Tab-separated table of C-alpha atoms and ligand atoms in Angstrom:
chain	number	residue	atom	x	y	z
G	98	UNK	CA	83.852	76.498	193.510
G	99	UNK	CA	81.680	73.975	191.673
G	100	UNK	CA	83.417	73.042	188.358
G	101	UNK	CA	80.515	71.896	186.110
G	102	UNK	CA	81.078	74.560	183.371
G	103	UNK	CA	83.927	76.633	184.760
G	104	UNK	CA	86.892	77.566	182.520
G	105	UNK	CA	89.970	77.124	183.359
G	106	UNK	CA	93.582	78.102	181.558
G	107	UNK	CA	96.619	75.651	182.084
G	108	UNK	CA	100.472	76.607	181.021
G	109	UNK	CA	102.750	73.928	180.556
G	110	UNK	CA	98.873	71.574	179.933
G	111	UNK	CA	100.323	68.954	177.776
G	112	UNK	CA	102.413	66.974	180.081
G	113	UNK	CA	103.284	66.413	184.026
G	114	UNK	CA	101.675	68.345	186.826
G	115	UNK	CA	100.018	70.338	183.919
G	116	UNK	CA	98.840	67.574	182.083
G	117	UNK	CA	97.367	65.654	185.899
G	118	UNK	CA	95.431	68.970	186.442
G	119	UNK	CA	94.184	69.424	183.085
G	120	UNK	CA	92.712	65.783	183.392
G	121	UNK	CA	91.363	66.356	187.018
G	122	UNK	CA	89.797	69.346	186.042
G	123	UNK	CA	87.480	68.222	182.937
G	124	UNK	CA	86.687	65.031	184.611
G	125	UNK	CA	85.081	67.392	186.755
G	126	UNK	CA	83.059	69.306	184.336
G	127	UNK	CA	84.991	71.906	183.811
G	128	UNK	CA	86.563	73.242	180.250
G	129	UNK	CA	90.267	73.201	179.705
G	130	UNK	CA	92.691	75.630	177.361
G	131	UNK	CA	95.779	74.008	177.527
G	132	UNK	CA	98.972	76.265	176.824
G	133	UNK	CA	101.725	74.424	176.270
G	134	UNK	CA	104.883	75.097	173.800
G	135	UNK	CA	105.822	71.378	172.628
G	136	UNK	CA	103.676	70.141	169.782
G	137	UNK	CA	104.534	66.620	169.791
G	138	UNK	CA	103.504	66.236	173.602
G	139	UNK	CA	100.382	68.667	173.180
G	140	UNK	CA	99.214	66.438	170.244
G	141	UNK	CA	99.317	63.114	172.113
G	142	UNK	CA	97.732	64.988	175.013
G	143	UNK	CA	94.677	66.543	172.844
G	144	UNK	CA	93.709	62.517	171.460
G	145	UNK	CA	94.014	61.338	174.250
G	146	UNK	CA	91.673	64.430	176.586
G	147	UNK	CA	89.205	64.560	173.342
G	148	UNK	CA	89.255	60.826	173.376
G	149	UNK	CA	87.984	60.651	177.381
G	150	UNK	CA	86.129	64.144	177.425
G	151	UNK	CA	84.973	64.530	174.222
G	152	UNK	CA	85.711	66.993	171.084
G	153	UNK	CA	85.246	70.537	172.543
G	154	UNK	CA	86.069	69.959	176.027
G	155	UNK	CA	89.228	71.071	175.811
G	156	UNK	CA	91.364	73.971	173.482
G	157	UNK	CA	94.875	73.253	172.701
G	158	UNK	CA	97.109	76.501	171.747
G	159	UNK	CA	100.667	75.893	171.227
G	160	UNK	CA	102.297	78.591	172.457
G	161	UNK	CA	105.751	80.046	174.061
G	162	UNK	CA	104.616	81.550	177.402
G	163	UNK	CA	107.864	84.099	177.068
G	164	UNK	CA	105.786	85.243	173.579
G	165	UNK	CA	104.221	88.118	175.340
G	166	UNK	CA	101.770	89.071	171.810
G	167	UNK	CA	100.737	84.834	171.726
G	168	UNK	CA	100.030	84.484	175.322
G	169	UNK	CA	97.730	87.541	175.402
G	170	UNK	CA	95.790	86.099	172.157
G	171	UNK	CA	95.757	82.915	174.230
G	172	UNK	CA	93.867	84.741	176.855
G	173	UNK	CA	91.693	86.104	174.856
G	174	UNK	CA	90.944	83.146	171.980
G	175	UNK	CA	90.189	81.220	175.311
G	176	UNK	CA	87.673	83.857	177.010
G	177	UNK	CA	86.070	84.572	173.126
G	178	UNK	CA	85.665	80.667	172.687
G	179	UNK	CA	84.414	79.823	176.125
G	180	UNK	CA	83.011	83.566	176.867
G	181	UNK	CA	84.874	83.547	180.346
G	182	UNK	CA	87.415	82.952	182.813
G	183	UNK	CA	87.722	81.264	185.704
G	184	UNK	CA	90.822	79.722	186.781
G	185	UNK	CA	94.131	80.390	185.769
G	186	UNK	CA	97.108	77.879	186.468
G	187	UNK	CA	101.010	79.169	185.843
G	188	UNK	CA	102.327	75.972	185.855
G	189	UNK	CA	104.897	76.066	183.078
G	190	UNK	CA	108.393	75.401	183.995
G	191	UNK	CA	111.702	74.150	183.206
G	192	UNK	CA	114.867	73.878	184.601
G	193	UNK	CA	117.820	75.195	182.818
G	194	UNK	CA	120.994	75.792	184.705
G	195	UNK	CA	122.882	76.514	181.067
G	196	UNK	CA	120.893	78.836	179.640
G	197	UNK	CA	119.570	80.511	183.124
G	198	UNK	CA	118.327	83.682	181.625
G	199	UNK	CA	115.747	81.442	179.551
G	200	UNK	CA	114.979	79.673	182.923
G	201	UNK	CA	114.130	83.142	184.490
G	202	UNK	CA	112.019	84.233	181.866
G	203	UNK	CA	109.953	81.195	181.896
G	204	UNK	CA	109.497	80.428	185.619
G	205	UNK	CA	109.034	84.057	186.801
G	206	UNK	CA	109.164	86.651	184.044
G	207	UNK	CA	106.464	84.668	182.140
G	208	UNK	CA	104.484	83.676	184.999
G	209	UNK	CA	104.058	87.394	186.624
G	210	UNK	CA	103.069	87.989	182.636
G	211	UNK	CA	100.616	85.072	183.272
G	212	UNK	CA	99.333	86.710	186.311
G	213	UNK	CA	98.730	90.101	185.033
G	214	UNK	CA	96.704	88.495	181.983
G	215	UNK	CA	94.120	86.485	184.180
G	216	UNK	CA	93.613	89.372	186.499
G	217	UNK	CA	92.352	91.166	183.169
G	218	UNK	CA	90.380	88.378	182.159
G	219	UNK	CA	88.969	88.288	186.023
G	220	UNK	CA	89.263	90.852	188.106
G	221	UNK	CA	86.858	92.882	189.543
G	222	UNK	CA	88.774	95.947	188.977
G	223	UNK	CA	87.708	95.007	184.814
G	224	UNK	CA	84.379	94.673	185.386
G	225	UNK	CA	84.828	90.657	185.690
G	226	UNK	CA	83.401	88.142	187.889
G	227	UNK	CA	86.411	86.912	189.625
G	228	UNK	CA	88.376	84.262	190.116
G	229	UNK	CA	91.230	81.533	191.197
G	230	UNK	CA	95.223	81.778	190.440
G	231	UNK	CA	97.304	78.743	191.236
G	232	UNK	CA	101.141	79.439	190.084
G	233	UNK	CA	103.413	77.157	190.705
G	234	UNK	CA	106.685	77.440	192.800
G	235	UNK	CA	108.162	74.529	194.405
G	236	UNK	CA	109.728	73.250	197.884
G	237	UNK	CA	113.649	74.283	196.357
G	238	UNK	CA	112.001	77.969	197.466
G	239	UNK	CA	112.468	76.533	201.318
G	240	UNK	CA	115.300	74.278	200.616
G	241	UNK	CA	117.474	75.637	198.260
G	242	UNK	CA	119.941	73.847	196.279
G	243	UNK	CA	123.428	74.626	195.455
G	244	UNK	CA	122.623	72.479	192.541
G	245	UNK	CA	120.219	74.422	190.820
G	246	UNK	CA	120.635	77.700	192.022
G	247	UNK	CA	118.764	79.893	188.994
G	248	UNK	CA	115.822	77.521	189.621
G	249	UNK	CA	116.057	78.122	192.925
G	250	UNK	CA	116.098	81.674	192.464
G	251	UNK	CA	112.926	81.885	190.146
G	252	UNK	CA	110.625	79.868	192.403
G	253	UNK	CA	111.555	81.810	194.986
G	254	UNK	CA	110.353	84.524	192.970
G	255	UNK	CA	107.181	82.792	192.377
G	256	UNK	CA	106.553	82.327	195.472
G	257	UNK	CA	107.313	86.118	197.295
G	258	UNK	CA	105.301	87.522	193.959
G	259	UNK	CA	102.066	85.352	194.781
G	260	UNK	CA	101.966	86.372	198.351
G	261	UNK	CA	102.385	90.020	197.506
G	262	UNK	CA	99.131	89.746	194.351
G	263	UNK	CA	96.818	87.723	196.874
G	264	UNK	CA	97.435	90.465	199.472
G	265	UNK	CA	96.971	93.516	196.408
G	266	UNK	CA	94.387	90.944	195.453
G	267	UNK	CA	92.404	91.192	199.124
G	268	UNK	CA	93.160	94.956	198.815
G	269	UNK	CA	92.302	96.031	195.580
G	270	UNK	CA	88.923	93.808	196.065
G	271	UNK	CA	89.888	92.375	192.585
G	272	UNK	CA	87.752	89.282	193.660
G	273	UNK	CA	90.385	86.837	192.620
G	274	UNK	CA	91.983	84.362	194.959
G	275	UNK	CA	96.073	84.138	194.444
G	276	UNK	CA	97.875	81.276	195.684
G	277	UNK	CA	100.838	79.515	195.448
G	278	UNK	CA	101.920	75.415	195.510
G	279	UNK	CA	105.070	74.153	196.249
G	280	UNK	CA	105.817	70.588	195.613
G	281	UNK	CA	108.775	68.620	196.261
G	282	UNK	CA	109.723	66.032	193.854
G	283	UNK	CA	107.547	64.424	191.232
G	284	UNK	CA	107.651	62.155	188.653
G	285	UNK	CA	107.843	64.382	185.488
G	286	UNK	CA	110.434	64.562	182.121
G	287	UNK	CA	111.241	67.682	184.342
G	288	UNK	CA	113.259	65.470	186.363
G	289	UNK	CA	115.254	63.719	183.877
G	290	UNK	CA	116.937	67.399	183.568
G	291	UNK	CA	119.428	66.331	186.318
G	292	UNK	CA	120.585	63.851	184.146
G	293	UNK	CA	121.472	66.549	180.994
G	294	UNK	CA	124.562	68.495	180.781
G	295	UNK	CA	123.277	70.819	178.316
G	296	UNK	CA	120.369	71.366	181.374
G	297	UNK	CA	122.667	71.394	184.724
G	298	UNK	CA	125.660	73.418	183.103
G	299	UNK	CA	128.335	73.687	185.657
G	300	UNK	CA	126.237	71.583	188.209
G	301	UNK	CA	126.048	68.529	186.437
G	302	UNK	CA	129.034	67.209	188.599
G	303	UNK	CA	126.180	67.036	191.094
G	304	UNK	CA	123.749	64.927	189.893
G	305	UNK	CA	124.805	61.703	192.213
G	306	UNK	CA	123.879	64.376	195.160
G	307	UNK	CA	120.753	64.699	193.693
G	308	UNK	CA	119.799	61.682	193.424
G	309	UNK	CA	120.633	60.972	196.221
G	310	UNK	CA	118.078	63.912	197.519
G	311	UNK	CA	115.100	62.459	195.626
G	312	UNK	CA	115.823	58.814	197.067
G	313	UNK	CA	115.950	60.754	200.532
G	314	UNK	CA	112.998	63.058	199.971
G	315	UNK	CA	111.020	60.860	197.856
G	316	UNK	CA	109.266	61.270	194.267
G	317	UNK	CA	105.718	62.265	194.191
G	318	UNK	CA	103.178	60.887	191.428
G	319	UNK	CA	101.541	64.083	189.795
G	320	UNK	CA	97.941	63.051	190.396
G	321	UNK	CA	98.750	64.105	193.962
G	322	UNK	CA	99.627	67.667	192.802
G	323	UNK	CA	96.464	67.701	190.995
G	324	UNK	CA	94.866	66.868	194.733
G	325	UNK	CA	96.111	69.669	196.261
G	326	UNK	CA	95.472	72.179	193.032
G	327	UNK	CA	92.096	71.031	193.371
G	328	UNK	CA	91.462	71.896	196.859
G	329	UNK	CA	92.634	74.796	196.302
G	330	UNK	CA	90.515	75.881	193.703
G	331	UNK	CA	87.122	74.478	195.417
G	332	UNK	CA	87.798	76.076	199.106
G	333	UNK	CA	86.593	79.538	198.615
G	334	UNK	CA	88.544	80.744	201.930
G	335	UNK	CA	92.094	80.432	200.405
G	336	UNK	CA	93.462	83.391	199.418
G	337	UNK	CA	97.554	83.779	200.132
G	338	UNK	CA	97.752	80.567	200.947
G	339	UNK	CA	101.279	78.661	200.339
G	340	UNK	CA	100.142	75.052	200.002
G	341	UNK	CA	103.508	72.357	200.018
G	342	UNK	CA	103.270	68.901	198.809
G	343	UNK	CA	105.953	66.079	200.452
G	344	UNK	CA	106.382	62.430	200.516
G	345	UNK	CA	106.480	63.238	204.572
G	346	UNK	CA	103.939	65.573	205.170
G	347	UNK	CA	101.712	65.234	202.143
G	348	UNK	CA	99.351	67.687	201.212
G	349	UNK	CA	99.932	70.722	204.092
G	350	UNK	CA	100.230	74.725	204.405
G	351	UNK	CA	103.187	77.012	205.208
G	352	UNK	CA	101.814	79.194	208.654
G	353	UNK	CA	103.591	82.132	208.099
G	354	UNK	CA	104.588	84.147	211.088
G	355	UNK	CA	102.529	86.910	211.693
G	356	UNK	CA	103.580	90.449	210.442
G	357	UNK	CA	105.803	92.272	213.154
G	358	UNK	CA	104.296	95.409	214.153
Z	592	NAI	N1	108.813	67.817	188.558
Z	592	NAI	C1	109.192	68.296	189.755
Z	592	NAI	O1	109.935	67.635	190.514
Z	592	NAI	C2	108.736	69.635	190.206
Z	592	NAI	C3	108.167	70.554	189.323
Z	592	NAI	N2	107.797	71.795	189.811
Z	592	NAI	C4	107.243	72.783	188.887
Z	592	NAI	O2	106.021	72.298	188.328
Z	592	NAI	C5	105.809	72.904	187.052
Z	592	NAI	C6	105.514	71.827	186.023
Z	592	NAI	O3	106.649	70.998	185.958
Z	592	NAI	P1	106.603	69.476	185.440
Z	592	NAI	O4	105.204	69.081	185.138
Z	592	NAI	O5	107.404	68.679	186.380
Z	592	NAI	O6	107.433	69.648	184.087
Z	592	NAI	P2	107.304	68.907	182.676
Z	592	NAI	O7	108.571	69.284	181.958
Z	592	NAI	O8	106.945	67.503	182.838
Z	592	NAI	O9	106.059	69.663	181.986
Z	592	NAI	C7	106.151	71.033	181.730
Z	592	NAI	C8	105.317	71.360	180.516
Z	592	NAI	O10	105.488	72.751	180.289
Z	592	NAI	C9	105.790	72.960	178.923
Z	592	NAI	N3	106.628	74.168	178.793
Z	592	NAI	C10	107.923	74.303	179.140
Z	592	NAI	N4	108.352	75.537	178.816
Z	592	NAI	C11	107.303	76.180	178.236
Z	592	NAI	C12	107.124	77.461	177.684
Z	592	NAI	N5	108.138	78.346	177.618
Z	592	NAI	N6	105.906	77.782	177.201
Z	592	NAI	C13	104.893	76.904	177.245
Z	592	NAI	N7	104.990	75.654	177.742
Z	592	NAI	C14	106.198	75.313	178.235
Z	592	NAI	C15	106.502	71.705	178.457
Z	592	NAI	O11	106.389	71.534	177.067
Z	592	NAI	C16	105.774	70.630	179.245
Z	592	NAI	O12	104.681	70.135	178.534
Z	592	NAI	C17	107.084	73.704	186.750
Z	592	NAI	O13	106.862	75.063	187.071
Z	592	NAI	C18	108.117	73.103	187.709
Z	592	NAI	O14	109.133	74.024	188.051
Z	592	NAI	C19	107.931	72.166	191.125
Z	592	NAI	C20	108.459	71.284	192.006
Z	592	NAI	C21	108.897	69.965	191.634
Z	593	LIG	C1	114.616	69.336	188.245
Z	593	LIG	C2	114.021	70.401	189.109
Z	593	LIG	C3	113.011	69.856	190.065
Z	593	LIG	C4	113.220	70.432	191.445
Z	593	LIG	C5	112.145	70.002	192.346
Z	593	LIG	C6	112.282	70.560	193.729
Z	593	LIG	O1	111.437	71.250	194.196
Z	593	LIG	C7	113.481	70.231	194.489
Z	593	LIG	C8	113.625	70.662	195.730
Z	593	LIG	C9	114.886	70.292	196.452
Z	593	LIG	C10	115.938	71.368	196.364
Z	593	LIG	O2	116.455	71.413	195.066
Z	593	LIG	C11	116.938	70.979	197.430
Z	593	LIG	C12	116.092	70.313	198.438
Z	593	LIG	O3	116.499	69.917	199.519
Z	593	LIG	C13	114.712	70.163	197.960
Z	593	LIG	C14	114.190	68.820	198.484
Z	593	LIG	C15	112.784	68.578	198.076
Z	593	LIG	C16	111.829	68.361	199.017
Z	593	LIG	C17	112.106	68.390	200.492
Z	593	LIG	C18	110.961	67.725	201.248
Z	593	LIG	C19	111.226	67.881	202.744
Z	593	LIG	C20	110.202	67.128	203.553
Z	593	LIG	O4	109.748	66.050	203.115
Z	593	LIG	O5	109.896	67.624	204.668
């Protein structure tokens, strides 16, 4: 997919891996709404994206992606303003071992909400010219943690739900490629979460252990995330496809085992 023109939608735009693909996309030509539910970050991102791409480029809407009324005007303010939809990226995130439920509903409750609102947007089955869905799960949904274990649970989530649309998706012939991208750690404010009680709860104890896992597993610059989202929105063959992002392997693919009989 060529990107000169092309409109995408970001969650969680304003800062980290949302912010890295936001940038990486309009420096390719493509138009930007970025979702995103913290003003103060969202404002220093939208001077500095209008500053580099220019007034217009972009469309900042600060909303709560577990407002289910806000994110569908999102959707469509985006599609009347721009007139269409291309890519979609569930990217926001947090981690939130206190207040679980809240980490639930933003990491998978939100995101499946995310899902359903592009494929109206895109689908074929709407009478829409297709499309490409990147959500965003992570590599604690193939090595889980007994230090984060709600987080854990969601990106699992993430991850078995994306499968399961990209295969509806092949199906249905909604003409809307579904995939999923799990990266290990990168250097985000996401990450500083280990180092807040009122974020780890009961698993703060842990945090030395974790630590100790990012200094083992290494800490990934988002820029590289924004590598791999972008590949994955220009090769037309991916559909399904679980992409993981390490300090050891860099940029690869889960092979899945085929489908017993
Ligand atoms: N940082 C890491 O080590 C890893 C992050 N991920 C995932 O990547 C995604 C992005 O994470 P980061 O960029 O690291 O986090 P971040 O905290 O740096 O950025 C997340 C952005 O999402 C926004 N956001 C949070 N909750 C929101 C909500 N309810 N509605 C709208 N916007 C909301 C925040 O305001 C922030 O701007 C998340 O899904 C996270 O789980 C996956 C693997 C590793
Ligand atoms: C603050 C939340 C960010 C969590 C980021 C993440 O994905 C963490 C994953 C770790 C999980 O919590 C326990 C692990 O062992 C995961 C280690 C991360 C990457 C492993 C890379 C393995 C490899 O390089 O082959």
């Amino acid at each position: 997919m060529a990107l000169t023109g092309r409109i995408a939608l970001v969650t969680g735009g304003a800062q980290g891996i949302g912010r890295a693909i936001s940038e990486a996309l309009l420096r390719e030509g493509a138009k930007v709404a970025l979702v995103d539910s913290n003003p103060e970050v969202a404002r220093e991102c939208r001077g500095r994206l209008e500053e580099a791409f220019g007034v217009g480029s972009s469309l900042f809407f600060e909303c709560d992606v577990t407002d289910w009324a806000k994110l569908q005007e999102v959707f469509r303010k985006t599609v009347k303003h721009f007139g269409h939809l291309d890519i979609a990226i569930n990217n926001a995130g947090i981690n939130n071992e206190k207040d679980w439920q809240k980490t639930i509903n933003v990491n998978l409750t939100s995101l499946i909400k995310g899902t359903y609102l592009a494929l109206e947007h895109m689908s074929r089955e709407n009478g829409k010219d297709g499309g490409v869905i990147i959500n965003v799960s992570s590599m604690a949904a193939f090595m889980h943690s007994p230090h984060m274990p709600v987080y854990t649970a969601t990106k699992y989530g993430v991850l078995g739900f994306t499968k399961a649309m990209a295969e509806a998706s092949a199906v249905g012939n909604f003409g809307v490629r579904i995939n999923v991208l799990c990266p290990a750690y990168v250097d985000t404010p996401l990450l500083q979460t280990i180092d807040e009680e009122d974020k780890m709860g009961r698993y703060f104890k842990y945090k030395e252990e974790l630590r100790q896992s990012m200094h083992t597993y290494g800490i990934l610059d988002p820029s590289l995330i924004a590598d791999g989202m972008m590949m994955i929105i220009k090769d037309g063959s991916l559909n399904g496809a679980v992409m993981k992002i390490t300090a050891s392997k860099g940029i690869h693919f889960q092979n899945d085992e085929p489908m017993s009989a």
